[in-house]
GROMACS .gro file of N, CA and C in nm:
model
  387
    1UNK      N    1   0.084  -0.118   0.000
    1UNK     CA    2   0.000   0.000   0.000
    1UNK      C    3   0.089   0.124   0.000
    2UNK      N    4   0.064   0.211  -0.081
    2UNK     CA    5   0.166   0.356  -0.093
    2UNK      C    6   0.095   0.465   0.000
    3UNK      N    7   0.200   0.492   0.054
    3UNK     CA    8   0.147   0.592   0.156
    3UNK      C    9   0.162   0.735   0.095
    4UNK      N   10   0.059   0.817   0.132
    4UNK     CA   11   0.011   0.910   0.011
    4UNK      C   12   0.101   1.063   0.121
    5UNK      N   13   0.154   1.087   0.002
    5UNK     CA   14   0.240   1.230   0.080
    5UNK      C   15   0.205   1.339   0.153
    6UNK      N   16   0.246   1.365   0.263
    6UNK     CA   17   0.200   1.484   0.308
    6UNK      C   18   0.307   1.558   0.399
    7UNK      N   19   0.255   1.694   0.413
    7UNK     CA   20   0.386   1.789   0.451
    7UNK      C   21   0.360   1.798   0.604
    8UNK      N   22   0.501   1.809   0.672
    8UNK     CA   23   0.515   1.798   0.799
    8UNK      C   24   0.600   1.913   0.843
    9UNK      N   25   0.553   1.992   0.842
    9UNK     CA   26   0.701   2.114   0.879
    9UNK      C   27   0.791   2.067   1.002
   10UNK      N   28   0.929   2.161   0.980
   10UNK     CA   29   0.994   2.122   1.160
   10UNK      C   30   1.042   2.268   1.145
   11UNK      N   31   1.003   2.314   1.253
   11UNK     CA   32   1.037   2.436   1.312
   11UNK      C   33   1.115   2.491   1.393
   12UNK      N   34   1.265   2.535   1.350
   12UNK     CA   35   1.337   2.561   1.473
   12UNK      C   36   1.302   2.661   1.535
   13UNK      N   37   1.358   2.588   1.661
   13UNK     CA   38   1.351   2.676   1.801
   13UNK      C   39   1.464   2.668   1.880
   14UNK      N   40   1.504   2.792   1.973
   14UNK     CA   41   1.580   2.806   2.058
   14UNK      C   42   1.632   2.708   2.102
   15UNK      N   43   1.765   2.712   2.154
   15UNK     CA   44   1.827   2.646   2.277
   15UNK      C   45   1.766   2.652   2.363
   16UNK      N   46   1.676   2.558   2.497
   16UNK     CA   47   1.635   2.634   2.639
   16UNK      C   48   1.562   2.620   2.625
   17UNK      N   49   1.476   2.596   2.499
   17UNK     CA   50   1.331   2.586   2.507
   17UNK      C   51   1.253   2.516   2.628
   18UNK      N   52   1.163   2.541   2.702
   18UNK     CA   53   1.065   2.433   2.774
   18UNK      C   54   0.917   2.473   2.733
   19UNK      N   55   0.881   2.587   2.733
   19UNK     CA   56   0.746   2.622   2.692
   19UNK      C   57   0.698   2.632   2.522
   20UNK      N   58   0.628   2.573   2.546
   20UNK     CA   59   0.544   2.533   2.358
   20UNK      C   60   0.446   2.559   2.358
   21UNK      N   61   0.342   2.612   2.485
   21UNK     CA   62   0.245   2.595   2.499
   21UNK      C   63   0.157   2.720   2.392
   22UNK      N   64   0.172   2.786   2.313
   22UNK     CA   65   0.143   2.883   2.267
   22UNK      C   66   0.079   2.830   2.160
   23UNK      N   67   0.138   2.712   2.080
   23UNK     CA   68   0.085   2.634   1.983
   23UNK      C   69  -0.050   2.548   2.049
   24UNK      N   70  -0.054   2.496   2.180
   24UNK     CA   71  -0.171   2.461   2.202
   24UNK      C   72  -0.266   2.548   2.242
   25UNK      N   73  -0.252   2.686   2.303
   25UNK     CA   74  -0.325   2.779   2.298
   25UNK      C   75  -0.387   2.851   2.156
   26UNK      N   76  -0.295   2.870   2.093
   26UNK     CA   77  -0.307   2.982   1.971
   26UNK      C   78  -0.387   2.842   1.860
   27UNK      N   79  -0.369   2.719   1.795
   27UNK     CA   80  -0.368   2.681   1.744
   27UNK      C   81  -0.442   2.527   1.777
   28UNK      N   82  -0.499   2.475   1.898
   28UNK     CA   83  -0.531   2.373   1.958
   28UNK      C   84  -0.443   2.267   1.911
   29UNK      N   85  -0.317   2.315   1.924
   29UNK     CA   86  -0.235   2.163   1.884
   29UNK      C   87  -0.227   2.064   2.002
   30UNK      N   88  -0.158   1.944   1.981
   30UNK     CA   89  -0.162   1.850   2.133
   30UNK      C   90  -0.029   1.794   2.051
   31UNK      N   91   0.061   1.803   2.179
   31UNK     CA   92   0.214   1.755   2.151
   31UNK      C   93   0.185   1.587   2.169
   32UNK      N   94   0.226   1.543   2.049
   32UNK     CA   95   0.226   1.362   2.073
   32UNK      C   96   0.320   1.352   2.150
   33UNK      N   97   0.452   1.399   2.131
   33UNK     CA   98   0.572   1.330   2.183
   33UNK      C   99   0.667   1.407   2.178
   34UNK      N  100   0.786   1.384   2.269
   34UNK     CA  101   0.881   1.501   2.301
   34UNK      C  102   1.014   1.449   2.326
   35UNK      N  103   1.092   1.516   2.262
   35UNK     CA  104   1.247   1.431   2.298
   35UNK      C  105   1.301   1.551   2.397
   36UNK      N  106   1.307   1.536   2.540
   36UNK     CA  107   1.407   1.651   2.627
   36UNK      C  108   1.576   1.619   2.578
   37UNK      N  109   1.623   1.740   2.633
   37UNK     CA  110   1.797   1.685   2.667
   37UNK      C  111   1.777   1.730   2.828
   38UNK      N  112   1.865   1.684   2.866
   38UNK     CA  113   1.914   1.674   2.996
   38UNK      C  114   1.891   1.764   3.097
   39UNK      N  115   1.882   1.868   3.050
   39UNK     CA  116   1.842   2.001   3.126
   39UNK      C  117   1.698   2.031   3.133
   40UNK      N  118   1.610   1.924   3.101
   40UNK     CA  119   1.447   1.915   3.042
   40UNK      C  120   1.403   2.036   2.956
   41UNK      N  121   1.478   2.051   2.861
   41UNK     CA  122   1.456   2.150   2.737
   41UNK      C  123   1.429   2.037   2.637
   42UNK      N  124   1.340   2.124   2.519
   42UNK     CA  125   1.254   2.077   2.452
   42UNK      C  126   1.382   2.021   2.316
   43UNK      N  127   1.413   1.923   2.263
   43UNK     CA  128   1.516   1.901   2.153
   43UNK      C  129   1.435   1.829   2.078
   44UNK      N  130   1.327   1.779   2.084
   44UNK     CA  131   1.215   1.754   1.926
   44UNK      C  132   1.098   1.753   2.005
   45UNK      N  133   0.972   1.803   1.968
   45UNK     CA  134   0.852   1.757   2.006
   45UNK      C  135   0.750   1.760   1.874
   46UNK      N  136   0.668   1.672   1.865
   46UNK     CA  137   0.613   1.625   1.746
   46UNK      C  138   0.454   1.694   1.804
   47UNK      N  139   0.402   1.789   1.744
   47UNK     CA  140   0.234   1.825   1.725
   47UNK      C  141   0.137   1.824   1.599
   48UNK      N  142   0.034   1.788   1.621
   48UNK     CA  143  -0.060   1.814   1.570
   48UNK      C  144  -0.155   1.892   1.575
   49UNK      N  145  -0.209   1.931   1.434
   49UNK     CA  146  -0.333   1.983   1.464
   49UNK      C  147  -0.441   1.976   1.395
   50UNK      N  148  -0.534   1.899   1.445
   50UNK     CA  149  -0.652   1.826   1.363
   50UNK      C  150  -0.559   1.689   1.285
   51UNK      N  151  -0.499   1.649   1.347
   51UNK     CA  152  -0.442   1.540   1.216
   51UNK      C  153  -0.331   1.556   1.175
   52UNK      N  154  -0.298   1.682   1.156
   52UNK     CA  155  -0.198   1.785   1.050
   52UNK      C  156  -0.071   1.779   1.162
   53UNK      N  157   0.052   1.723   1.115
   53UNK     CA  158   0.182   1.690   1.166
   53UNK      C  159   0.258   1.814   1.174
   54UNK      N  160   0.345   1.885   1.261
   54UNK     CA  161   0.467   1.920   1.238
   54UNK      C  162   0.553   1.932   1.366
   55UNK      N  163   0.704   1.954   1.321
   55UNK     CA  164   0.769   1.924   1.476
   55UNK      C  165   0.872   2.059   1.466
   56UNK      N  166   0.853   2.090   1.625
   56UNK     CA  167   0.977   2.183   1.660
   56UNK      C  168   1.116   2.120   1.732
   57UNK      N  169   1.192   2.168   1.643
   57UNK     CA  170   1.318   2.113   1.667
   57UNK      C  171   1.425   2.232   1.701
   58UNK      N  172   1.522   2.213   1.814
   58UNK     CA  173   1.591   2.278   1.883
   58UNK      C  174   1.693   2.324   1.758
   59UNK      N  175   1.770   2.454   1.720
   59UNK     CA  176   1.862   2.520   1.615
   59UNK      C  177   1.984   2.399   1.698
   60UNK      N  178   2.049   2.379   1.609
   60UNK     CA  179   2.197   2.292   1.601
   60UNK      C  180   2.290   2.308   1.563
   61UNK      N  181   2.419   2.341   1.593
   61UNK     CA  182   2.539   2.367   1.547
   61UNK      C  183   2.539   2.293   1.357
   62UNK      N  184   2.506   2.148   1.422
   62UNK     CA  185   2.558   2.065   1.273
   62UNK      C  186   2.441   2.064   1.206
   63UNK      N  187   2.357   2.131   1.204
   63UNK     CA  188   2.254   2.165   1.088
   63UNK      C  189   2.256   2.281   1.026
   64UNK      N  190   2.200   2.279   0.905
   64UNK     CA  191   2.198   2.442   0.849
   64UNK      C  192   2.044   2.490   0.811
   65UNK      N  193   1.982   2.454   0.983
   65UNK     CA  194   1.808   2.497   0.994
   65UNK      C  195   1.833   2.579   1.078
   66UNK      N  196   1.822   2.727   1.119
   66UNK     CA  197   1.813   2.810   1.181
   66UNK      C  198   1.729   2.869   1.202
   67UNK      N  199   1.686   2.909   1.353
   67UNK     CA  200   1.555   2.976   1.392
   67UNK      C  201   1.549   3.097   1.345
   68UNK      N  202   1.420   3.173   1.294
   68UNK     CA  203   1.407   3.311   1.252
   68UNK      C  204   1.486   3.439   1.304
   69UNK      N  205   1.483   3.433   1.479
   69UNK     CA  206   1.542   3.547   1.549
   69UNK      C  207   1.694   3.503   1.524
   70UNK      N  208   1.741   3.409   1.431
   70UNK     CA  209   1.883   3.377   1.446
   70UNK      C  210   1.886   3.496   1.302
   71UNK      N  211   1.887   3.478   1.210
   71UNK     CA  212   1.904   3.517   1.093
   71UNK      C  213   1.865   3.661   1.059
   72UNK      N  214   1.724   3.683   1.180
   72UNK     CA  215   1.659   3.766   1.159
   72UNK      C  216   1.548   3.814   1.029
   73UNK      N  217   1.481   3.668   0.998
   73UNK     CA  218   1.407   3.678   0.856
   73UNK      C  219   1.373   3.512   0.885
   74UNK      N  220   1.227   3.548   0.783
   74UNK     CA  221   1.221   3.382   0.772
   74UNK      C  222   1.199   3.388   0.611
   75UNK      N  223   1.218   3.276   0.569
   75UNK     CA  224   1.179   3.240   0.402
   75UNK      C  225   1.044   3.142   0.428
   76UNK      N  226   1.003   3.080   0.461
   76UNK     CA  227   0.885   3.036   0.484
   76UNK      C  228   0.799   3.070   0.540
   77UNK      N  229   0.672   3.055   0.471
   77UNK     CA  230   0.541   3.116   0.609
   77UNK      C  231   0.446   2.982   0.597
   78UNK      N  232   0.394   2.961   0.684
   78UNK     CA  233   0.314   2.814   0.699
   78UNK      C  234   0.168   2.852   0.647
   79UNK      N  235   0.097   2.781   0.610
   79UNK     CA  236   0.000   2.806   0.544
   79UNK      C  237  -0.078   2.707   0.673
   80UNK      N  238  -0.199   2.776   0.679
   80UNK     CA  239  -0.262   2.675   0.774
   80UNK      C  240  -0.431   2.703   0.700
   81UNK      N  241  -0.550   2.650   0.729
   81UNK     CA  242  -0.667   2.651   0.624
   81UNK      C  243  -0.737   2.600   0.806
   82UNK      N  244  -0.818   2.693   0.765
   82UNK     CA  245  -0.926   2.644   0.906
   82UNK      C  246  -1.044   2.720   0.877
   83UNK      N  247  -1.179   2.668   0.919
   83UNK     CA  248  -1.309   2.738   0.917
   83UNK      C  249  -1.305   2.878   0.928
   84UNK      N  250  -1.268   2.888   1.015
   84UNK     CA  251  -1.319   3.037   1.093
   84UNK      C  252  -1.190   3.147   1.093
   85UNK      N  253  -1.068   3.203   1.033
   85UNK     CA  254  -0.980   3.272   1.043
   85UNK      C  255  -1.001   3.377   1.139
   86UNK      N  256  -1.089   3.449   1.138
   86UNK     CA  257  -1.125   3.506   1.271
   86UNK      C  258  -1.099   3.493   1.391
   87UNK      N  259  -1.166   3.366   1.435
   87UNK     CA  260  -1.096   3.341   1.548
   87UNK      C  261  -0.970   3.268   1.569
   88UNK      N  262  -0.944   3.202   1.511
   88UNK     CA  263  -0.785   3.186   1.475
   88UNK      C  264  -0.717   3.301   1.523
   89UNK      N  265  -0.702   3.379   1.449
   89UNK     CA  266  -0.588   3.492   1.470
   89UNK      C  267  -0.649   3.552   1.607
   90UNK      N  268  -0.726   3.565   1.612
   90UNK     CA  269  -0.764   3.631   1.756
   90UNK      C  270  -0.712   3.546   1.877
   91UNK      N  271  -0.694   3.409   1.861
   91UNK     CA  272  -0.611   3.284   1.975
   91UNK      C  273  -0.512   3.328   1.980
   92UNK      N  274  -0.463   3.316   1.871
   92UNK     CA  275  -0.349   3.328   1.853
   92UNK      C  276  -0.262   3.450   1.900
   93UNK      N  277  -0.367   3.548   1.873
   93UNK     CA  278  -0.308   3.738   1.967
   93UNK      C  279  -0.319   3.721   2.074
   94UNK      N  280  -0.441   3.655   2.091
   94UNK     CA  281  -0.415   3.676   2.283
   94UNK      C  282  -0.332   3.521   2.367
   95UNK      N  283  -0.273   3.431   2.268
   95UNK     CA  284  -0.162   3.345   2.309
   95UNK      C  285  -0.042   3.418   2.284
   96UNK      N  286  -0.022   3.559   2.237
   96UNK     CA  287   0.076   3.612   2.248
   96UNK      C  288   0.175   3.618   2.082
   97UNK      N  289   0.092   3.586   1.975
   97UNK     CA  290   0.098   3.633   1.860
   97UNK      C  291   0.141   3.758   1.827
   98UNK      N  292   0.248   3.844   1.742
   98UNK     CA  293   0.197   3.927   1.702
   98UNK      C  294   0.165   3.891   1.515
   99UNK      N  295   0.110   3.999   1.495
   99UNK     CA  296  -0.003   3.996   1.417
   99UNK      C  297   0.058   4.094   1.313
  100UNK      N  298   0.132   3.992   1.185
  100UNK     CA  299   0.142   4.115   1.047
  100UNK      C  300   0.061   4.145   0.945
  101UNK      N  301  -0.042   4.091   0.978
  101UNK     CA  302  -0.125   4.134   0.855
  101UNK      C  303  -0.244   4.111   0.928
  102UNK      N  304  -0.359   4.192   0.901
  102UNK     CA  305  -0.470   4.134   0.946
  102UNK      C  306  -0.589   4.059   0.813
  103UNK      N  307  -0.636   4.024   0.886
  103UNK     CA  308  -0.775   3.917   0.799
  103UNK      C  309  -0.817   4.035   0.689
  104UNK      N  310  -0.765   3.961   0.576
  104UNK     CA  311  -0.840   3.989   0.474
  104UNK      C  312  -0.867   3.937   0.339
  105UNK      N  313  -1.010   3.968   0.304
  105UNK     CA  314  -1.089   3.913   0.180
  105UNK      C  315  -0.988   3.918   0.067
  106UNK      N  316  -0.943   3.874  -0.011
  106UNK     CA  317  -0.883   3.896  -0.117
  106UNK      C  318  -0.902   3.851  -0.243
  107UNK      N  319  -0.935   3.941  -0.411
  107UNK     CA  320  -1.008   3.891  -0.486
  107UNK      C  321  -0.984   3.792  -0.567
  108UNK      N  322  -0.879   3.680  -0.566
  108UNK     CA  323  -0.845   3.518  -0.600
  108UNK      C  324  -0.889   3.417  -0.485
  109UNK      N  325  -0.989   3.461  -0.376
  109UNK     CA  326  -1.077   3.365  -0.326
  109UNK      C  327  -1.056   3.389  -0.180
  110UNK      N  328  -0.942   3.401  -0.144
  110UNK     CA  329  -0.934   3.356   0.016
  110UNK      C  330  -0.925   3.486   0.109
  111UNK      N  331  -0.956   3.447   0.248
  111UNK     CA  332  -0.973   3.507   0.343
  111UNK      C  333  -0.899   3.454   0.425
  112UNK      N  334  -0.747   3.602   0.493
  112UNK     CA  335  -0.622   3.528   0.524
  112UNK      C  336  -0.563   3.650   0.565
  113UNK      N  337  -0.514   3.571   0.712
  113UNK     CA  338  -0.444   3.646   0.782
  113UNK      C  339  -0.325   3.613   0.865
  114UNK      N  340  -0.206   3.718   0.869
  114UNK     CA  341  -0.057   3.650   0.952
  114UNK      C  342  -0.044   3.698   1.066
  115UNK      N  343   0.027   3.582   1.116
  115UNK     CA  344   0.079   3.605   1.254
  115UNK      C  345   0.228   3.560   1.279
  116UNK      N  346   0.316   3.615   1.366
  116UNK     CA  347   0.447   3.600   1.379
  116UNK      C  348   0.440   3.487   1.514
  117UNK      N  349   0.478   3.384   1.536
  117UNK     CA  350   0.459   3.330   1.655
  117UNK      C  351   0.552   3.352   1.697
  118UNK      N  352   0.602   3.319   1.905
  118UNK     CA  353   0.678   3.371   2.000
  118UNK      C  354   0.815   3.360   1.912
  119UNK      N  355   0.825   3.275   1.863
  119UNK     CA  356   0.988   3.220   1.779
  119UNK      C  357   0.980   3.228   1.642
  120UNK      N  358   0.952   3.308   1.646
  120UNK     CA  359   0.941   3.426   1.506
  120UNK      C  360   0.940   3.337   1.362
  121UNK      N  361   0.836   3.200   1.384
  121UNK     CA  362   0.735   3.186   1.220
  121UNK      C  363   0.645   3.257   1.195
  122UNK      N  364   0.647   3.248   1.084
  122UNK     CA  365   0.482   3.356   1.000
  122UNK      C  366   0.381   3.199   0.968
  123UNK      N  367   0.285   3.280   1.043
  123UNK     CA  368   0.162   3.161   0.976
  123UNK      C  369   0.097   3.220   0.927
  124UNK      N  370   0.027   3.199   0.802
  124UNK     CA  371  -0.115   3.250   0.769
  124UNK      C  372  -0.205   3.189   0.745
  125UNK      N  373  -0.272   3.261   0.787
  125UNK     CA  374  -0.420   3.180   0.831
  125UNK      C  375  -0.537   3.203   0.771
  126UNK      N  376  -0.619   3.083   0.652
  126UNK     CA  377  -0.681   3.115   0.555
  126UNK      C  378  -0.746   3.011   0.549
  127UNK      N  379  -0.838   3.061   0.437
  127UNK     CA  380  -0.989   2.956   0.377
  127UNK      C  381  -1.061   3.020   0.273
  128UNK      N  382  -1.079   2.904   0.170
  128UNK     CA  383  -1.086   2.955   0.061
  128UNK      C  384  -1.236   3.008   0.057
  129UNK      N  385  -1.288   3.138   0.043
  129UNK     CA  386  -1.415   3.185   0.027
  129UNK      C  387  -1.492   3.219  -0.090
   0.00000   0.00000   0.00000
């Protein structure tokens, strides 16, 4: 049986990390699983949301994935698709989002709005109308 493809982002994050909780606030994710290091900082934790996979992973010397506030820029913005964008971004502000764009109609269909999360990804947050 072929297992049918789908995208899983991994998101770096800080050294030190322990708190994630912003993704289950802002976003109702639920962390499946978590790799600590030693100091009980976060070095992989795997979430979902609704189904939908992705994992934050601690920045690493021997990788060349670097967190946003490292570089100061991101090249990716996550696309996320949910009912209601409205309240989305509104979780998400008062989980401590800030907010670069606000909700708007736009005339190739969708209704979509960004947010910078604590560790500086851009999500936007849309549905096709």
């Amino acid at each position: 049986m072929a297992t049918k493809p789908t995208f899983a982002p991994q998101l770096a994050i800080p050294h030190g990390v322990t708190d994630i909780s912003f993704y289950i606030k802002a976003l109702g994710a639920v962390e499946l699983r978590r790799f600590s290091n030693d100091d009980g900082s976060i070095h992989v934790s795997e979430l979902s949301i609704d189904g939908t996979i992705f994992h934050l992973h601690e920045e690493t010397e021997r990788t060349a994935v670097l967190c946003p506030d490292t570089v100061k820029a991101t090249s990716v913005t996550i696309g996320l698709f949910v009912d209601d964008v409205h309240a989305v971004m509104e979780q998400a502000k008062q989980a401590g989002a800030k907010i670069a764009s606000e909700v708007t109609d736009w005339d190739y269909g969708y209704r979509q709005g960004d947010f910078i999360d604590p560790f500086g990804h851009r999500w936007m947050i849309e549905k096709a109308i």
